[in-house]
XYZ file of C-alpha atoms in Angstrom:
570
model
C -42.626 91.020 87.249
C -43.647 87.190 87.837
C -43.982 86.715 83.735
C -40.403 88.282 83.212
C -39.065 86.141 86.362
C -40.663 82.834 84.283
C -39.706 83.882 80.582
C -36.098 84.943 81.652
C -33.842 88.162 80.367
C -34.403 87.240 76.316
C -38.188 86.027 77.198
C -38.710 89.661 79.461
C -37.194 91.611 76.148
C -40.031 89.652 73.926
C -42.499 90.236 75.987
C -42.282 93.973 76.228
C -41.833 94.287 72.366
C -44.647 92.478 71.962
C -46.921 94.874 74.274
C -45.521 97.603 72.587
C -46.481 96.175 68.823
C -50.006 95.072 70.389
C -50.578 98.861 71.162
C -50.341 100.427 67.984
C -51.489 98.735 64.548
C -49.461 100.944 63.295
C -46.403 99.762 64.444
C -48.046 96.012 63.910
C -48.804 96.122 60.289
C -45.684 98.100 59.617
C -43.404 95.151 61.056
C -45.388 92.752 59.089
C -45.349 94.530 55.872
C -41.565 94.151 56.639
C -41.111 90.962 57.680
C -43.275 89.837 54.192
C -41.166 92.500 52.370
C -38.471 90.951 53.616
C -39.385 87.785 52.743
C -39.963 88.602 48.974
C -36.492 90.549 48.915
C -34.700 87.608 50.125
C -36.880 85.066 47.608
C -35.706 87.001 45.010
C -32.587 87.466 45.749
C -32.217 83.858 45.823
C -33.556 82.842 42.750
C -31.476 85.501 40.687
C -28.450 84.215 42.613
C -29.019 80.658 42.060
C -29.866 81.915 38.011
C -26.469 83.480 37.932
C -24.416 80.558 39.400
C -26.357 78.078 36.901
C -26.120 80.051 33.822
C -22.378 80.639 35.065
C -21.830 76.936 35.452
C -23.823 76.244 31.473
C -21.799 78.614 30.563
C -18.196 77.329 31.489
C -19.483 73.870 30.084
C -19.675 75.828 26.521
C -16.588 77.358 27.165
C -14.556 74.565 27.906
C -15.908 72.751 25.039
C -14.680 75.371 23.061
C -11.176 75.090 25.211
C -11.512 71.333 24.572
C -11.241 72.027 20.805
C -8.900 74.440 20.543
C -6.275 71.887 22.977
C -6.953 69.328 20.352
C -5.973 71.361 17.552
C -3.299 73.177 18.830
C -1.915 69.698 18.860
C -2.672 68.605 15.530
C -0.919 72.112 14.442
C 2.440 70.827 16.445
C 2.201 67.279 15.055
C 1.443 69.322 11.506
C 5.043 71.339 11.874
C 6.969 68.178 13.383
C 5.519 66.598 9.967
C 6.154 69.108 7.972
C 9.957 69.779 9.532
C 10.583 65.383 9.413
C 9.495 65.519 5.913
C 11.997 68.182 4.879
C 14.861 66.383 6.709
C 13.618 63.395 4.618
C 13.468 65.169 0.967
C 17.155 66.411 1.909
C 19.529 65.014 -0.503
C 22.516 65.575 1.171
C 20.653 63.402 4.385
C 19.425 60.543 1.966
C 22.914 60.547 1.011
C 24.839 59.763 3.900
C 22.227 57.693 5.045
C 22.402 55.492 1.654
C 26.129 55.421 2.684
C 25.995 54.531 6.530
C 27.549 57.905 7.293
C 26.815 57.825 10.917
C 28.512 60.398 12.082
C 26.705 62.374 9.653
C 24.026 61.721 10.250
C 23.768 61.838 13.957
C 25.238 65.836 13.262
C 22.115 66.641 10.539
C 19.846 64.624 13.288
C 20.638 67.526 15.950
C 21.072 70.085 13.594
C 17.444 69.671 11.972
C 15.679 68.910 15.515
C 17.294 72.058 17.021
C 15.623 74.275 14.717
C 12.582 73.295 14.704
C 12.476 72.390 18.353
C 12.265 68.820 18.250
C 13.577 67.141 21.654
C 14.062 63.977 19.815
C 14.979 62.940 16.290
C 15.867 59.428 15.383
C 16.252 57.574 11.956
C 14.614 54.067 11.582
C 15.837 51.593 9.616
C 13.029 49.799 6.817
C 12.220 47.236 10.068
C 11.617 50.371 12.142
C 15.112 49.520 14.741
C 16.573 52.726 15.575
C 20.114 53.548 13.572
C 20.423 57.119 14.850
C 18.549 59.055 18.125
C 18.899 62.396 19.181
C 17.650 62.961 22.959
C 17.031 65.676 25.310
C 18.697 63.307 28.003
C 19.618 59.601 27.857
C 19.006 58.153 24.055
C 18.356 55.009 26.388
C 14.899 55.936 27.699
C 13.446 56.388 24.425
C 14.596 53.273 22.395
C 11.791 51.085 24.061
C 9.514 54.002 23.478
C 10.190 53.525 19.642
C 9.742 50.636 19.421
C 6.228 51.071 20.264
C 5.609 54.442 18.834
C 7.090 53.762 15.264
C 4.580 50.716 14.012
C 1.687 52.526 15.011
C 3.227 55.882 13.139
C 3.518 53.823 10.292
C -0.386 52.497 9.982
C -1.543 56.183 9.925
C 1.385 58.245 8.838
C -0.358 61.448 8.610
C -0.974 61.095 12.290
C 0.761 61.455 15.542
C 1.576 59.794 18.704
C 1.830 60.596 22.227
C 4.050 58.381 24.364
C 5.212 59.093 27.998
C 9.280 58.845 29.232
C 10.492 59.925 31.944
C 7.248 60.690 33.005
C 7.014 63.459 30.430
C 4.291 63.189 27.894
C 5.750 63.469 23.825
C 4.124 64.265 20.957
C 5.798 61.719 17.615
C 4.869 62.152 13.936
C 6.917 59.929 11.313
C 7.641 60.502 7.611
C 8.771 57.585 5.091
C 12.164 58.321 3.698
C 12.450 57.251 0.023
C 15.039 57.663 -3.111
C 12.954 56.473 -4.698
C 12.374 53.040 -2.564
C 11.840 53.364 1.304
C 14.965 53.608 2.880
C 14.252 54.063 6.492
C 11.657 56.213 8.850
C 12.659 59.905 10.129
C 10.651 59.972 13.659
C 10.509 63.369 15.652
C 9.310 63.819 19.022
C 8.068 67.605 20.713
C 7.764 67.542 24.217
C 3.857 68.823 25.546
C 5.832 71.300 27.890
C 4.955 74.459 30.024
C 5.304 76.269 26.882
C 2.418 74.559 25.286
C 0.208 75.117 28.286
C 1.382 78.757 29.015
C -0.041 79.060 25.303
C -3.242 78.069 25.687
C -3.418 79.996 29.087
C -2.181 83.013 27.343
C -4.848 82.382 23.909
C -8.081 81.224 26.203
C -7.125 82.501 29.601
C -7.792 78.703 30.810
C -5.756 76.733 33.530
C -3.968 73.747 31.871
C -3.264 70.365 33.985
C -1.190 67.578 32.446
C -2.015 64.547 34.584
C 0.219 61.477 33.640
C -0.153 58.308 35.158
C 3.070 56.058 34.391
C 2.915 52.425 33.778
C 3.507 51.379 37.209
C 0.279 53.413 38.309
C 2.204 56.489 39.515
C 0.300 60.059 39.168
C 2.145 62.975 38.787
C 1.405 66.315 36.657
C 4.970 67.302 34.952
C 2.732 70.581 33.029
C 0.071 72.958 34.497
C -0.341 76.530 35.173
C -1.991 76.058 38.557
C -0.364 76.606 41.653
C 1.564 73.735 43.613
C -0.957 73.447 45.997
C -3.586 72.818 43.498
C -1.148 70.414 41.955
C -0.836 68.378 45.047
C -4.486 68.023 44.837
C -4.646 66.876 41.490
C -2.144 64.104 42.535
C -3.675 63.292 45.536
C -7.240 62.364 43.659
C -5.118 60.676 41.490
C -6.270 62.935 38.504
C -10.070 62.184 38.573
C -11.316 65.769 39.049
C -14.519 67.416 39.132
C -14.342 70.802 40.223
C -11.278 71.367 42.916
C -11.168 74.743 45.203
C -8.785 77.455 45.415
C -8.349 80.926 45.980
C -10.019 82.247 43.717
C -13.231 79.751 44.145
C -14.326 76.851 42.703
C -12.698 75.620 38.986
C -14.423 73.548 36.893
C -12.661 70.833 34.949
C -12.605 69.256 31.710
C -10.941 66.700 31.281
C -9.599 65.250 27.760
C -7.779 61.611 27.384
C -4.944 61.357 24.752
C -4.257 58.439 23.463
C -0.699 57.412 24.250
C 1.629 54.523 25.109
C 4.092 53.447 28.268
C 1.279 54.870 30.007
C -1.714 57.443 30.294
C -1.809 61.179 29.760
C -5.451 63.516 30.085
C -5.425 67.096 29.972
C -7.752 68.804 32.615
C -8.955 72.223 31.423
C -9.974 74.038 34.560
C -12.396 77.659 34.695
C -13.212 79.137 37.486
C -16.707 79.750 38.369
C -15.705 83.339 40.376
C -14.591 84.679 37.666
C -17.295 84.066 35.988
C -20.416 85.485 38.785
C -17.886 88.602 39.321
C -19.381 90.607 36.698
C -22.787 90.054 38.781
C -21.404 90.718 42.026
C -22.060 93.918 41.504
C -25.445 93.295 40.204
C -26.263 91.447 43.796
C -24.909 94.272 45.962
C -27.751 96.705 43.926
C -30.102 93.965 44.364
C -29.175 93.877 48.125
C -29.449 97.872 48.414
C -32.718 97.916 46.613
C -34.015 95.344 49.555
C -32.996 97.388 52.331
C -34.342 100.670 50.622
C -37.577 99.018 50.517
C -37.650 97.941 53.696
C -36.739 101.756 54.965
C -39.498 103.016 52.620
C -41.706 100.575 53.853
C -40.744 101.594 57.312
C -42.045 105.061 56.542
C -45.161 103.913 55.448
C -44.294 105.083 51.574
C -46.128 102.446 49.735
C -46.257 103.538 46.631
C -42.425 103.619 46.574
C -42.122 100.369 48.199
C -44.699 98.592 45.309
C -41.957 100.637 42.935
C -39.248 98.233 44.368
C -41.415 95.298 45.047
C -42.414 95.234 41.600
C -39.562 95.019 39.177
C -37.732 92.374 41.701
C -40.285 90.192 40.406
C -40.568 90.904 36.713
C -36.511 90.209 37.158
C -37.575 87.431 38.877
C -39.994 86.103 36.515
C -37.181 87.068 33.660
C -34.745 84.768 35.540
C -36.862 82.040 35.593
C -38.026 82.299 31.926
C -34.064 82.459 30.958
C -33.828 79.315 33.148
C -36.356 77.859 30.634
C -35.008 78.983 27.673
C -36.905 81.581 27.043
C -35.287 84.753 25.404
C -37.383 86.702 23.348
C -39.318 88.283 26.247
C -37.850 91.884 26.625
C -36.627 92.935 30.027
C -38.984 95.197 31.743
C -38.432 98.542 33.198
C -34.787 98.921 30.931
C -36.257 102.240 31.074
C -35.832 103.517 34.409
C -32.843 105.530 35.549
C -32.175 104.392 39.008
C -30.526 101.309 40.105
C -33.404 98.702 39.171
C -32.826 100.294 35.413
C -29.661 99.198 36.020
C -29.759 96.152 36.589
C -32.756 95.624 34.204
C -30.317 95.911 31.470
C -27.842 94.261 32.701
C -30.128 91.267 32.623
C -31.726 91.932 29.454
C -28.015 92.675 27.746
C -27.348 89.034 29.063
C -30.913 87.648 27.972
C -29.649 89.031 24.982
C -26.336 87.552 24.846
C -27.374 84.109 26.111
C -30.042 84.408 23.048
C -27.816 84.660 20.345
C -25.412 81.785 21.582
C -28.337 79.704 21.656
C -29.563 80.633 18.174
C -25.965 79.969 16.835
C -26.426 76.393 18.695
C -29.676 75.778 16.734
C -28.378 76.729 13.293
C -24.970 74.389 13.507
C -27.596 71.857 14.672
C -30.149 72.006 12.033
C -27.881 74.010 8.879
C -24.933 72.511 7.576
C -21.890 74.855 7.974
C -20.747 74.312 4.408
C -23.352 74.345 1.939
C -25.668 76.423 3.703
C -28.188 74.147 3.606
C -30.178 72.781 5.643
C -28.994 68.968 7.208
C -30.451 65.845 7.462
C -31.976 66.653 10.769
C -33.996 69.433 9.815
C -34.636 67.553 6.517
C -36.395 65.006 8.582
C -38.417 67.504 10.490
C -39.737 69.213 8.051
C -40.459 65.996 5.907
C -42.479 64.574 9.479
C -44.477 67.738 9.426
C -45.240 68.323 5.259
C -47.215 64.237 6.083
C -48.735 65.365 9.391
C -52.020 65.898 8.566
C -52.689 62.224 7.379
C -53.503 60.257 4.180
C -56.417 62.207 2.278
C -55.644 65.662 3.596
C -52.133 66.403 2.854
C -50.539 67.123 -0.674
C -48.620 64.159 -2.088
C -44.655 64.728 -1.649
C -42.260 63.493 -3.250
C -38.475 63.024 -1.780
C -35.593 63.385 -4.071
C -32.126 61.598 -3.124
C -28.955 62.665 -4.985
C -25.725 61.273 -5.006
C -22.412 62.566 -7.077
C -20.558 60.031 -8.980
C -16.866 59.694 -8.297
C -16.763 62.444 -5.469
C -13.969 60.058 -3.870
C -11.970 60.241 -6.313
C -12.102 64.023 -7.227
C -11.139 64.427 -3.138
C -8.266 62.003 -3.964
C -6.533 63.731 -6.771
C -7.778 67.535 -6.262
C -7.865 67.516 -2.374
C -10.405 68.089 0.176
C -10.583 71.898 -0.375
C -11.428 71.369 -4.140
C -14.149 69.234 -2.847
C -15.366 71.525 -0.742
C -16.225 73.769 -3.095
C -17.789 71.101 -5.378
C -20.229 70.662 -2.841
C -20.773 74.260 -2.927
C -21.197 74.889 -6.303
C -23.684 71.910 -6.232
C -25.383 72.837 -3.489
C -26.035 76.175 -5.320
C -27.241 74.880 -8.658
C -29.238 72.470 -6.924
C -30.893 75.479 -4.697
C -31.130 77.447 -8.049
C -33.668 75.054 -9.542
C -35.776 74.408 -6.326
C -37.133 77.833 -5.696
C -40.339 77.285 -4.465
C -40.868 78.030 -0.681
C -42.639 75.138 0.026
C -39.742 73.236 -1.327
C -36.592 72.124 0.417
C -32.682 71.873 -0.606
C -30.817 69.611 1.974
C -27.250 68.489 2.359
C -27.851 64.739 4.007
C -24.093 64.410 4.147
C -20.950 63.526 2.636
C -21.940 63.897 -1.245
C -25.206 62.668 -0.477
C -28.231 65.733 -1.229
C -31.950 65.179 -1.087
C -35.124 67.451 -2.425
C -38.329 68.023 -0.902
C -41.162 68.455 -3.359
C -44.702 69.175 -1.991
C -47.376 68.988 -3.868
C -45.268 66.982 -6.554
C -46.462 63.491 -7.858
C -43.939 61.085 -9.304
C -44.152 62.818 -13.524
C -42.947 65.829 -11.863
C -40.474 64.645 -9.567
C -39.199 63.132 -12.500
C -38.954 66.187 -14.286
C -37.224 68.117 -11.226
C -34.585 65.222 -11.180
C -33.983 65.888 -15.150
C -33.340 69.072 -14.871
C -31.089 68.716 -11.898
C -29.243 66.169 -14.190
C -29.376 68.075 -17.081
C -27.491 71.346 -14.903
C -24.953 68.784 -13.613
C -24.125 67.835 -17.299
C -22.413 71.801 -17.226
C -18.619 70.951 -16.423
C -17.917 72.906 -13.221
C -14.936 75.507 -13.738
C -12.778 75.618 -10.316
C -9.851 76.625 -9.832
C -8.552 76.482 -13.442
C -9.664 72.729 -13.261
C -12.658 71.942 -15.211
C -14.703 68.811 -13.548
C -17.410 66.880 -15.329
C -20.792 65.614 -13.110
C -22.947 63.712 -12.927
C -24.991 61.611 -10.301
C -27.890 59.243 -9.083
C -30.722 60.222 -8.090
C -33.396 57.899 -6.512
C -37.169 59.047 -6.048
C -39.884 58.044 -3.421
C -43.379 59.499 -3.960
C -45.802 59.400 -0.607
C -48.389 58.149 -0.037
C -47.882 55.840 -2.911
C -44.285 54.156 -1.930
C -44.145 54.459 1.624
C -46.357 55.011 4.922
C -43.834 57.417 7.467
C -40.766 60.076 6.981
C -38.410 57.762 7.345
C -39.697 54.846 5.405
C -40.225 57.630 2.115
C -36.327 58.396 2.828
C -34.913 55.116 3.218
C -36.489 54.099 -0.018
C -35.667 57.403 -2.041
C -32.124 55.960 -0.808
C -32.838 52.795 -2.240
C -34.136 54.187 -5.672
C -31.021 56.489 -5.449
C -28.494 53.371 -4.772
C -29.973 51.432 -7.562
C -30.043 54.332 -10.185
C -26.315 54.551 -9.596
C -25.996 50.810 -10.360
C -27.683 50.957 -13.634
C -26.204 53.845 -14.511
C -30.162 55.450 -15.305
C -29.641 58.992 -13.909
C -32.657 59.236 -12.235
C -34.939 56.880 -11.040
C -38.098 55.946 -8.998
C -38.491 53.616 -5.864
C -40.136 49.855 -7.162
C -40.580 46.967 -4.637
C -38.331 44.984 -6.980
C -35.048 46.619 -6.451
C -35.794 46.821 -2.749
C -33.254 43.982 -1.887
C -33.344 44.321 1.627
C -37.260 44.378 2.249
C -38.946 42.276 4.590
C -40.029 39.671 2.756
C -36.825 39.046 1.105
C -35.391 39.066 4.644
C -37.671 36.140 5.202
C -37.283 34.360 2.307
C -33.553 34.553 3.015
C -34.262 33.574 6.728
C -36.550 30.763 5.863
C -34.211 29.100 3.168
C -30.939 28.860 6.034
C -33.148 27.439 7.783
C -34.227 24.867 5.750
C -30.196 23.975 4.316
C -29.369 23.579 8.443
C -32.548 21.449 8.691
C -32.435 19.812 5.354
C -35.798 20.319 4.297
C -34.692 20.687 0.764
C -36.360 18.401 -1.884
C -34.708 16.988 -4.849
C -37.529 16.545 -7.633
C -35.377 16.760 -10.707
C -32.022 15.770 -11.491
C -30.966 15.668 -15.153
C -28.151 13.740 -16.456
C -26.458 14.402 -19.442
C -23.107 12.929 -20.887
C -20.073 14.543 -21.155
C -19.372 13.290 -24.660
C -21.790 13.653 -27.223
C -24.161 15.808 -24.729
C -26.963 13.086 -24.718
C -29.066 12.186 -21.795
């Protein structure tokens, strides 16, 4: 009674549960097999929750890159049929006509016509100094004349672009065709509003939020577009656009946000996710996780141990699996995928999404180390594999040799056949090129552009030579494409190790040198010498040292002949 009087009602309560665990070990190692139980429940637990909401989070960041790029070319696809509708208004002869006679009236009436059905909110014609003659406007024609005036020039340095410009506090989207006949008589300029359309679009094709934030000239926020709520909106405006992540209902949204370019002021679009919707699917997942916990602490309660190690121990294997996914890990199967119960469950539901989260990051490897349109490997891997064929050191390896191949007049087949046609040049290159290098020690690679190289191992500079030949020799085959038939050929340059250079990327650079000054001489193929290497270091001195000495004059005159003009006698 006196210990109960000191320790209080809560202390008296302690007390006695204490004396009643201190008489029966029983009782004592059964409360703390649960407590540690417990314990390891709630560790686990925690990691696979934290593992969820970080693999959610990675994963939004993917998705809203992929959100970013699909905004961005939903808009080039608008500017594209604003283009495509202003250049048709242009070619229209009966247009070009009453423009060439100062018809205004018609030409105000084809103005609205033409913009009405192809949903332009604003069509003007520009004279050949870019002033306005005619505007169409969704409201007053006033607004937008200063607009133009900033818009068109820019429109007219990259015509096969587009512009977005803010009036009224509404951001506008402005392409601009040249109107000829066949000299340039004026500019037909279109404008498409970025409306709730546009954004209800993407919402509808991504199932993203959508947040135009415009800040006017005079440092005014607002956001005229979004498919968030008001509330949310009011947010937005109130951080002055700068946002994060911003909470709602639904939980936490992560943003993206992407700038456009524009004039009379500055318009980003925030691309918003939400991170709920994205644990939900593992909600489900945690509530098992959570049952599982409290079965094993009833089991362990009955003094079933052999059931309780059966929960114990595939709550961490999925916690070990967690933490190797956290790694990047993902070839490691799942254990106990087997089992029928609840853990079985859930065991493949993580090993589906070890799966899942495997294959994205294999596709992320090959676009970074494989290029999309040949096939072949890129100039990355190129490298890597070059660094590791010269690991083992002067004396040990197997010379390599490094061919570098460029087309001739690739420009100017993309110039007068189109970038399509090119494409498939490549391809067809790319494929004879891979058809003579068969060896599996070898190595095809697309460096870039029209630029390919070849990795030869085990190949001194007489047989790199007669690889390059015979790649020459295919490219002398005209190419049949398309009904066109296109005549090749190309440079190739040629840098042996360890006879021309010391490193990877000193053999490269100097197959690119070889490569530069075969195309120069017009020699086809051709092999790295000091002598053509114009920008090596000691040239790069000599050319240092010799400024030096014109700013210092430390020039010497030893010799100066002199010979008359008439009769060429000294």
């Amino acid at each position: 009674h006196r210990q109960c009087a000191r320790c209080g009602p809560a202390g008296g309560v302690g007390a006695l549960m204490w004396r009643i665990l201190g008489r029966s070990l029983i009782l004592r190692l059964v409360g703390v097999s649960l407590l540690l139980l417990l314990i390891v429940q709630l560790a686990g637990f925690a990691v696979v929750r934290a593992g969820i909401e970080r693999n959610a989070r990675s994963q939004i960041a993917r998705q809203l890159d992929v959100d970013e790029n699909v905004w961005l070319r939903l808009l080039e696809q608008n500017a594209e049929r604003l283009r495509q509708g202003s250049a048709l208004l242009a070619a229209d002869y009966g247009f070009r006509s009453a423009v060439h006679s100062g018809d205004e009236e018609t030409i105000q009436s084809v103005l609205e016509n033409h913009g009405e059905r192809i949903g332009a909110a604003a069509t003007a014609l520009l004279d050949t100094n870019m002033a306005y003659r005619a505007l169409t406007a969704p409201s007053s024609a006033q607004a937008f004349i200063p607009t133009l005036g900033q818009v068109a020039p820019q429109l007219a340095r990259s015509p096969q672009g587009s512009q977005i410009a803010v009036v009224g506090g509404v951001p506008y989207q402005f392409v601009m065709v040249p109107m000829r006949a066949p000299v340039l008589m004026g500019w037909v300029l279109m404008g498409f509003p970025l409306d709730q359309a546009l954004a209800d679009e993407m919402r509808r094709l991504l199932s993203v939020q959508v947040a135009l934030v415009v800040q006017e000239s005079d440092g005014r926020v607002t956001v005229p577009v979004s498919t968030l709520p008001a509330t949310l909106r009011d947010q937005i405006v109130a951080q002055g656009g700068q946002v994060g992540e911003i909470d709602s209902p639904d939980g936490v949204l992560l943003s993206r946000s992407s700038p456009l370019p524009s004039v009379n002021g500055q318009v980003q679009a925030l691309l918003l996710r939400s991170v709920g919707a994205v644990v939900a699917p593992y909600r489900q997942l945690q509530l098992l996780l959570a049952f599982i916990t409290a079965g094993g602490v009833l089991l362990f309660a009955l003094g079933s141990g052999l059931m309780a190690q059966r929960v114990i121990t595939p709550l961490q294997s999925l916690m070990r699996a967690t933490q190797r996914l956290s790694r990047g890990e993902y070839d490691t199967p799942m254990e106990h995928t087997r089992r029928q119960d609840e853990i079985g469950r859930l065991a493949r539901s993580f090993d589906r999404m070890r799966v899942d989260i495997g294959a994205q990051q294999k596709e992320i490897m090959r676009l970074a180390y494989w290029d999309r349109l040949t096939g072949l490997p890129n100039r990355e891997r190129f490298r890597e594999t070059l660094v590791r064929a010269l690991e083992p050191g002067a004396g040990q390896a197997p010379p390599v040799s490094v061919l570098t191949l460029d087309l001739d007049r690739f420009k100017h087949v993309n110039d007068v056949m189109g970038y399509a046609f090119g494409d498939r040049l490549l391809q067809a290159v790319a494929q004879r090129m891979a058809d003579l290098v068969t060896s599996p020690d070898d190595m095809v690679a697309r460096l870039g552009g029209n630029e390919f190289a070849v990795l030869l191992r085990g190949a001194e500079a007489p047989g790199a030579l007669a690889v390059a030949q015979q790649i020459l020799t295919s490219l002398e085959q005209p190419l049949a494409l398309q009904d066109q038939t296109v005549d090749l050929s190309a440079g190739i340059g040629i840098a042996c190790w360890p006879g021309d250079a010391e490193d990877a990327d000193m053999l490269l650079s100097r197959s690119e040198i070889a490569m530069y000054a075969a195309k120069r001489k017009l020699s086809g193929a051709l092999r790295y010498d000091a002598a053509i290497d114009s920008s090596s270091a000691q040239n790069l001195s000599l050319l240092t040292e010799l400024r030096r000495a014109v700013d210092r004059n430390e020039l010497r005159l030893y010799l100066q002949p002199k010979v008359r003009l008439h009769g060429k006698r000294g």
